[in-house]
GROMACS .gro file of C-alpha atoms in nm:
model
  174
    1GLY     CA    1   3.476  -2.925   1.536
    2ILE     CA    2   3.174  -2.797   1.722
    3THR     CA    3   3.251  -2.633   2.056
    4ASP     CA    4   2.970  -2.522   2.288
    5GLY     CA    5   2.718  -2.538   2.001
    6TYR     CA    6   2.917  -2.311   1.767
    7LEU     CA    7   3.078  -2.391   1.432
    8SER     CA    8   3.438  -2.294   1.376
    9SER     CA    9   3.514  -2.088   1.065
   10VAL     CA   10   3.648  -2.403   0.893
   11ASP     CA   11   3.331  -2.598   0.977
   12TRP     CA   12   3.117  -2.307   0.858
   13ILE     CA   13   3.289  -2.305   0.519
   14THR     CA   14   3.255  -2.683   0.493
   15PHE     CA   15   2.887  -2.667   0.588
   16ASN     CA   16   2.805  -2.388   0.340
   17SER     CA   17   2.984  -2.553   0.051
   18LYS     CA   18   2.740  -2.846   0.078
   19ALA     CA   19   2.440  -2.624   0.003
   20SER     CA   20   2.271  -2.675  -0.331
   21THR     CA   21   2.242  -2.354  -0.531
   22SER     CA   22   1.951  -2.506  -0.725
   23ASN     CA   23   1.741  -2.502  -0.405
   24THR     CA   24   1.857  -2.165  -0.277
   25PRO     CA   25   1.590  -1.890  -0.284
   26GLN     CA   26   1.651  -1.638  -0.561
   27VAL     CA   27   1.511  -1.287  -0.598
   28LEU     CA   28   1.384  -1.244  -0.955
   29TYR     CA   29   1.263  -0.888  -0.911
   30GLN     CA   30   1.255  -0.634  -0.631
   31ASP     CA   31   1.144  -0.272  -0.645
   32THR     CA   32   1.074  -0.073  -0.329
   33SER     CA   33   1.008   0.259  -0.502
   34ASN     CA   34   0.650   0.383  -0.514
   35SER     CA   35   0.463   0.339  -0.839
   36THR     CA   36   0.302   0.632  -1.014
   37ALA     CA   37  -0.023   0.714  -0.835
   38ILE     CA   38  -0.331   0.552  -0.983
   39THR     CA   39  -0.606   0.814  -0.966
   40GLY     CA   40  -0.875   0.985  -1.174
   41ASN     CA   41  -1.049   0.670  -1.299
   42THR     CA   42  -1.200   0.342  -1.184
   43ASN     CA   43  -1.026   0.120  -1.440
   44ASN     CA   44  -0.786  -0.163  -1.357
   45ASN     CA   45  -0.446   0.008  -1.418
   46ILE     CA   46  -0.091  -0.127  -1.433
   47ALA     CA   47   0.101   0.010  -1.135
   48LYS     CA   48   0.416  -0.204  -1.169
   49SER     CA   49   0.526  -0.491  -1.388
   50PHE     CA   50   0.832  -0.701  -1.449
   51LEU     CA   51   0.954  -0.949  -1.707
   52ILE     CA   52   1.061  -1.303  -1.624
   53PRO     CA   53   1.264  -1.415  -1.927
   54ALA     CA   54   1.183  -1.746  -2.095
   55ASN     CA   55   1.317  -2.058  -1.920
   56THR     CA   56   1.407  -1.869  -1.599
   57VAL     CA   57   1.140  -2.061  -1.407
   58VAL     CA   58   1.106  -2.440  -1.431
   59GLY     CA   59   0.885  -2.712  -1.288
   60GLY     CA   60   0.945  -2.754  -0.916
   61ASN     CA   61   1.007  -2.383  -0.854
   62ILE     CA   62   0.796  -2.184  -0.610
   63LEU     CA   63   0.743  -1.812  -0.663
   64GLU     CA   64   0.628  -1.572  -0.396
   65LEU     CA   65   0.471  -1.245  -0.509
   66LEU     CA   66   0.443  -0.962  -0.256
   67ALA     CA   67   0.295  -0.617  -0.301
   68ARG     CA   68   0.177  -0.343  -0.070
   69SER     CA   69  -0.047  -0.047  -0.151
   70ILE     CA   70  -0.090   0.292   0.006
   71LYS     CA   71  -0.425   0.463  -0.056
   72THR     CA   72  -0.517   0.829  -0.016
   73GLY     CA   73  -0.887   0.905   0.014
   74ALA     CA   74  -1.161   0.702   0.175
   75ASN     CA   75  -1.437   0.734  -0.084
   76ASN     CA   76  -1.449   0.366  -0.183
   77ILE     CA   77  -1.243   0.044  -0.190
   78SER     CA   78  -0.923  -0.012  -0.384
   79THR     CA   79  -0.827  -0.347  -0.532
   80LEU     CA   80  -0.476  -0.479  -0.587
   81ARG     CA   81  -0.440  -0.759  -0.843
   82PHE     CA   82  -0.158  -0.979  -0.969
   83HIS     CA   83  -0.180  -1.081  -1.336
   84HIS     CA   84   0.040  -1.270  -1.578
   85ASN     CA   85   0.066  -1.221  -1.952
   86THR     CA   86   0.303  -1.273  -2.244
   87THR     CA   87   0.312  -0.895  -2.295
   88ASN     CA   88   0.323  -0.599  -2.058
   89SER     CA   89  -0.050  -0.539  -2.096
   90LEU     CA   90  -0.372  -0.611  -1.907
   91SER     CA   91  -0.536  -0.697  -2.238
   92GLY     CA   92  -0.549  -1.077  -2.242
   93ALA     CA   93  -0.387  -1.101  -1.897
   94THR     CA   94  -0.487  -1.370  -1.648
   95GLN     CA   95  -0.551  -1.278  -1.285
   96ILE     CA   96  -0.343  -1.476  -1.033
   97GLY     CA   97  -0.429  -1.296  -0.708
   98ILE     CA   98  -0.654  -1.025  -0.567
   99MET     CA   99  -0.692  -0.821  -0.248
  100SER     CA  100  -0.946  -0.545  -0.185
  101SER     CA  101  -0.935  -0.282   0.087
  102ALA     CA  102  -1.228  -0.204   0.312
  103VAL     CA  103  -1.418   0.118   0.237
  104GLY     CA  104  -1.273   0.410   0.430
  105VAL     CA  105  -1.063   0.210   0.676
  106SER     CA  106  -0.791   0.030   0.479
  107LEU     CA  107  -0.548   0.291   0.354
  108PHE     CA  108  -0.253   0.052   0.374
  109PHE     CA  109  -0.296  -0.304   0.247
  110GLY     CA  110  -0.097  -0.579   0.082
  111LYS     CA  111  -0.115  -0.910  -0.098
  112GLU     CA  112   0.097  -1.224  -0.104
  113THR     CA  113   0.048  -1.493  -0.366
  114ILE     CA  114   0.245  -1.816  -0.378
  115MET     CA  115   0.282  -1.979  -0.718
  116VAL     CA  116   0.378  -2.348  -0.731
  117VAL     CA  117   0.521  -2.434  -1.074
  118LYS     CA  118   0.402  -2.789  -1.136
  119SER     CA  119   0.554  -2.810  -1.485
  120SER     CA  120   0.677  -2.580  -1.760
  121THR     CA  121   0.314  -2.522  -1.861
  122SER     CA  122   0.116  -2.554  -1.536
  123THR     CA  123   0.126  -2.334  -1.225
  124GLU     CA  124  -0.092  -2.356  -0.917
  125VAL     CA  125  -0.213  -2.072  -0.692
  126ALA     CA  126  -0.444  -2.091  -0.389
  127LEU     CA  127  -0.732  -1.903  -0.550
  128SER     CA  128  -0.689  -1.648  -0.825
  129SER     CA  129  -1.023  -1.479  -0.758
  130PHE     CA  130  -1.047  -1.493  -0.375
  131SER     CA  131  -0.964  -1.171  -0.190
  132THR     CA  132  -0.726  -1.262   0.092
  133THR     CA  133  -0.402  -1.109   0.216
  134THR     CA  134  -0.196  -1.429   0.195
  135ASP     CA  135  -0.201  -1.779   0.051
  136ARG     CA  136   0.006  -1.916   0.340
  137ALA     CA  137  -0.224  -1.989   0.631
  138ASN     CA  138  -0.577  -1.957   0.504
  139LEU     CA  139  -0.833  -2.233   0.530
  140ILE     CA  140  -1.001  -2.229   0.192
  141SER     CA  141  -1.281  -2.467   0.103
  142ASN     CA  142  -1.219  -2.443  -0.272
  143SER     CA  143  -0.961  -2.630  -0.477
  144PRO     CA  144  -0.650  -2.441  -0.591
  145THR     CA  145  -0.650  -2.266  -0.927
  146SER     CA  146  -0.439  -2.425  -1.199
  147LEU     CA  147  -0.302  -2.170  -1.446
  148ALA     CA  148  -0.184  -2.251  -1.796
  149MET     CA  149   0.146  -2.061  -1.788
  150ASN     CA  150   0.420  -2.138  -2.039
  151TRP     CA  151   0.750  -2.068  -1.864
  152ALA     CA  152   0.940  -2.151  -2.185
  153THR     CA  153   0.827  -1.809  -2.312
  154ASP     CA  154   0.866  -1.463  -2.160
  155VAL     CA  155   0.620  -1.405  -1.873
  156TRP     CA  156   0.517  -1.062  -1.748
  157ILE     CA  157   0.399  -1.031  -1.389
  158ILE     CA  158   0.172  -0.728  -1.359
  159ILE     CA  159   0.063  -0.555  -1.038
  160ALA     CA  160  -0.255  -0.359  -1.105
  161ILE     CA  161  -0.465  -0.119  -0.898
  162GLN     CA  162  -0.833  -0.040  -0.940
  163ASN     CA  163  -0.987   0.235  -0.730
  164GLY     CA  164  -1.358   0.220  -0.654
  165SER     CA  165  -1.371   0.601  -0.672
  166SER     CA  166  -1.191   0.820  -0.923
  167ALA     CA  167  -1.132   1.067  -0.636
  168ASP     CA  168  -0.910   0.817  -0.449
  169SER     CA  169  -0.541   0.767  -0.524
  170THR     CA  170  -0.335   0.450  -0.471
  171VAL     CA  171   0.034   0.367  -0.517
  172VAL     CA  172   0.208   0.030  -0.497
  173SER     CA  173   0.497   0.076  -0.252
  174PHE     CA  174   0.664  -0.260  -0.328
   0.00000   0.00000   0.00000
């Protein structure tokens, strides 16, 4: 039993065995190594990407995307974007989140996007085109963005960087 607010080892095992694995947070992808530096152009470039195999995500799931960028050079802004696509390509990809640095002062910036999977073909994000660091605690006057995402097929999540100056260099650190 409980003594002085602590669970015995037996109670702990009993308590933990009642947890539902279907509601337990799962890590689908994690990579803390730096991406290849994006430099020398002002295009939107893939820095990192990962595949979510078909039927891994279902209606009722919530996905949290996190990325952080490190910029060298203060010539212009850099923009970090999350995209989704059926292939590992920006061609035909749909933007699901964006964060831009401030000119000359933001050399270290990140983005968090929360995706609420409403059904196997519909996913909601706060705003796919609004530059903010997080979807969690922002007061946004617009309605959320509904994305047509088919989770019954392979889905690529793409983290892209676009430098405002080809002289700047940016990596995605996670």
